[in-house]
Coordinates of C-alpha atoms in Angstrom, one line a residue:
M215 CA -22.9 -6.6 -37.4
T216 CA -19.4 -8.2 -38.4
R217 CA -16.2 -7.3 -37.4
H218 CA -13.6 -6.5 -40.4
L219 CA -10.3 -7.8 -40.4
P220 CA -8.1 -6.4 -42.0
N221 CA -5.2 -8.1 -44.7
D222 CA -2.0 -8.3 -44.8
D223 CA -1.8 -5.3 -47.2
D224 CA -3.9 -2.8 -44.3
I225 CA -1.3 -4.3 -41.7
S226 CA 2.1 -3.7 -43.2
A227 CA 0.4 -0.1 -44.5
F228 CA -0.2 0.2 -41.1
R229 CA 3.5 -0.9 -39.3
Q230 CA 5.1 1.2 -42.2
A231 CA 2.8 4.5 -40.9
L232 CA 3.6 3.2 -36.8
Q233 CA 7.3 3.7 -37.8
A234 CA 7.6 6.6 -40.1
A235 CA 6.1 8.2 -37.2
G236 CA 8.6 6.9 -34.8
V237 CA 6.5 4.9 -32.7
R238 CA 8.6 2.5 -30.8
R239 CA 7.6 -0.8 -29.2
I240 CA 7.4 -1.0 -25.3
A241 CA 9.7 -2.4 -24.0
T242 CA 8.2 -3.1 -20.0
N243 CA 4.9 -3.2 -19.7
Q244 CA 5.1 -0.9 -16.3
A245 CA 4.6 2.1 -15.6
D246 CA 7.4 4.6 -15.7
P247 CA 6.5 7.2 -12.6
G248 CA 9.8 9.3 -13.8
K249 CA 11.8 9.3 -10.8
P250 CA 13.0 6.4 -8.7
K251 CA 12.6 4.5 -5.9
R252 CA 14.1 6.4 -2.7
Q253 CA 16.2 4.1 -1.0
S254 CA 16.3 6.0 2.2
D255 CA 19.1 5.2 4.5
A256 CA 16.0 4.5 7.2
S257 CA 14.3 2.0 5.1
E258 CA 17.2 0.2 4.2
A259 CA 18.2 0.0 8.0
R260 CA 14.3 -0.9 8.6
R261 CA 14.7 -3.7 6.1
R262 CA 18.2 -5.2 7.1
A263 CA 16.4 -5.7 10.5
A264 CA 13.1 -6.6 9.5
V265 CA 15.6 -9.7 7.4
E266 CA 17.8 -10.2 10.4
S267 CA 15.1 -10.6 13.4
N268 CA 13.0 -12.9 10.8
T269 CA 14.9 -15.9 11.5
L270 CA 12.1 -17.5 13.3
Q271 CA 8.9 -17.2 11.4
T272 CA 6.5 -16.8 14.3
S273 CA 8.8 -13.3 15.2
G274 CA 6.4 -10.9 13.7
R275 CA 2.7 -9.5 15.3
T276 CA 0.8 -10.2 12.6
S277 CA -0.6 -13.0 11.0
D278 CA -0.1 -13.8 7.4
G279 CA -2.8 -15.9 7.2
R280 CA -5.9 -15.8 5.4
V281 CA -7.5 -12.7 5.2
E282 CA -10.8 -11.2 3.4
A283 CA -10.4 -9.9 0.4
V284 CA -11.6 -5.5 0.1
R285 CA -12.2 -4.0 -3.1
P286 CA -9.5 -1.6 -4.8
S287 CA -11.6 1.4 -4.5
E288 CA -12.9 0.1 -1.0
Y289 CA -12.9 2.8 1.7
L290 CA -11.1 1.3 4.8
E291 CA -11.5 2.2 8.2
F292 CA -10.7 0.8 11.6
S293 CA -10.6 2.5 15.2
V294 CA -10.8 1.0 18.7
P295 CA -13.9 1.4 20.5
D296 CA -12.7 4.1 23.3
L297 CA -11.5 6.6 20.7
P298 CA -13.1 10.1 20.8
W299 CA -15.4 10.3 17.5
R300 CA -14.0 13.6 17.1
T301 CA -9.9 12.6 16.9
F302 CA -11.2 9.7 14.5
S303 CA -13.5 12.4 12.4
Q304 CA -10.2 14.2 12.4
L305 CA -7.9 11.6 10.9
K306 CA -10.9 10.9 8.4
R307 CA -10.9 14.1 7.2
G308 CA -7.4 14.4 6.8
Q309 CA -6.5 16.8 9.3
M310 CA -4.1 15.3 11.4
A311 CA -0.1 16.3 10.0
W312 CA 1.0 12.6 8.9
Q313 CA 4.5 12.8 10.5
A314 CA 6.1 9.8 8.5
G315 CA 5.4 7.8 5.6
L316 CA 5.7 4.4 3.6
D317 CA 5.3 3.0 0.3
L318 CA 4.6 -0.9 -0.2
H319 CA 4.9 -1.0 -3.7
G320 CA 7.0 -3.2 -5.2
Y321 CA 7.4 -5.4 -2.5
T322 CA 6.5 -9.1 -2.1
L323 CA 3.6 -10.0 0.5
E324 CA 6.3 -10.7 3.2
E325 CA 8.9 -8.0 2.6
A326 CA 5.6 -6.1 2.8
R327 CA 4.7 -7.2 6.4
L328 CA 8.4 -7.1 7.6
E329 CA 8.1 -3.3 6.6
L330 CA 4.9 -2.5 8.0
E331 CA 5.8 -4.0 11.1
S332 CA 9.3 -2.5 11.3
F333 CA 7.8 0.9 10.5
L334 CA 5.3 1.1 13.1
R335 CA 7.9 -0.1 15.6
D336 CA 10.4 2.5 14.4
A337 CA 7.4 5.3 14.7
A338 CA 6.1 4.0 18.0
G339 CA 9.8 4.5 19.0
Q340 CA 10.3 7.8 17.9
G341 CA 6.8 9.0 19.7
L342 CA 5.0 9.9 16.1
R343 CA 1.1 10.1 16.3
C344 CA -0.3 9.8 13.0
V345 CA 1.4 8.3 9.7
L346 CA 0.5 7.3 6.1
V347 CA 1.4 4.1 4.4
V348 CA 0.8 3.4 0.7
H349 CA -0.4 0.1 0.2
G350 CA -1.9 1.0 -3.3
K351 CA -5.0 -1.1 -5.1
A352 CA -3.6 -3.7 -7.8
W353 CA -4.5 -6.8 -8.2
G354 CA -2.2 -9.1 -7.1
T355 CA -0.8 -11.7 -10.2
T356 CA -2.3 -14.8 -8.8
S357 CA -5.5 -13.2 -6.7
D358 CA -8.3 -11.6 -7.6
F359 CA -8.3 -8.7 -4.8
P360 CA -5.3 -6.0 -4.0
V361 CA -3.3 -8.6 -2.0
L362 CA -1.8 -5.8 -0.4
K363 CA -4.5 -3.7 0.5
S364 CA -6.3 -6.6 2.0
H365 CA -3.7 -7.7 4.2
T366 CA -2.5 -4.3 5.4
N367 CA -6.0 -3.6 6.7
A368 CA -5.7 -7.2 8.4
W369 CA -2.3 -6.3 9.8
L370 CA -2.9 -2.9 11.0
R371 CA -6.3 -4.2 12.7
E372 CA -4.1 -6.8 15.0
W373 CA -1.2 -4.4 15.8
P374 CA -1.3 -3.4 19.4
G375 CA -0.1 0.1 18.4
V376 CA -2.6 1.3 16.1
L377 CA -5.6 3.1 17.8
A378 CA -7.6 3.8 14.2
F379 CA -6.3 3.9 10.5
C380 CA -8.9 4.7 7.2
S381 CA -8.2 5.1 3.7
A382 CA -6.7 8.6 3.2
T383 CA -8.1 11.4 1.3
D384 CA -7.2 12.0 -2.6
I385 CA -4.2 14.1 -2.4
D386 CA -2.9 11.8 0.2
G387 CA -3.5 8.9 -2.1
G388 CA -7.1 7.9 -1.5
T389 CA -8.4 4.4 -1.7
G390 CA -4.9 3.6 -2.0
A391 CA -3.0 4.5 0.9
V392 CA -4.2 4.5 4.9
Y393 CA -3.3 6.8 7.6
I394 CA -2.7 5.1 10.7
L395 CA -3.5 7.0 14.3
L396 CA -0.7 5.4 16.7
R397 CA -1.4 4.9 20.6
K398 CA 1.2 7.9 22.7
R399 CA 3.4 6.8 24.7
G400 CA 2.2 4.9 28.2
Q401 CA -1.7 5.3 26.8

């Protein structure tokens, strides 16, 4: 079967029809979610603190080395060995209310790592039990796997205050987000 290639007259007629219909060329190839990204004072303070504390590259608790790639739709889950099954089951079903959230969309890998570390420190300091982190599942521009999702999966496994995490339910972002169960103070 051969493809019909339009001639110049067909192309010209098509462009005129588009123009007559008011169709405009898009200015950017990025989606517009319709609302500006929130810049809360807390996230700005975390960002400043992270940048200031990053004078030494080894200041963080998470590695920035190579990680195991995960698929965009892959379900993530992790728990420490002695976590009660019922607690983990409640987390997986989305039955634990999350008390704070962090969206990593738009961050570079290093910014995301610093932002996540700062967020987890703040959450632990406030005594929060369950938080939500949106990592997305977009493929990296230089990689053939979702970079932030893969690194978040690795970083959370290394963080001492994380008892468990799993992909969120669909209403909270599905496989583009994770619920994180944090260690209680003194636990």
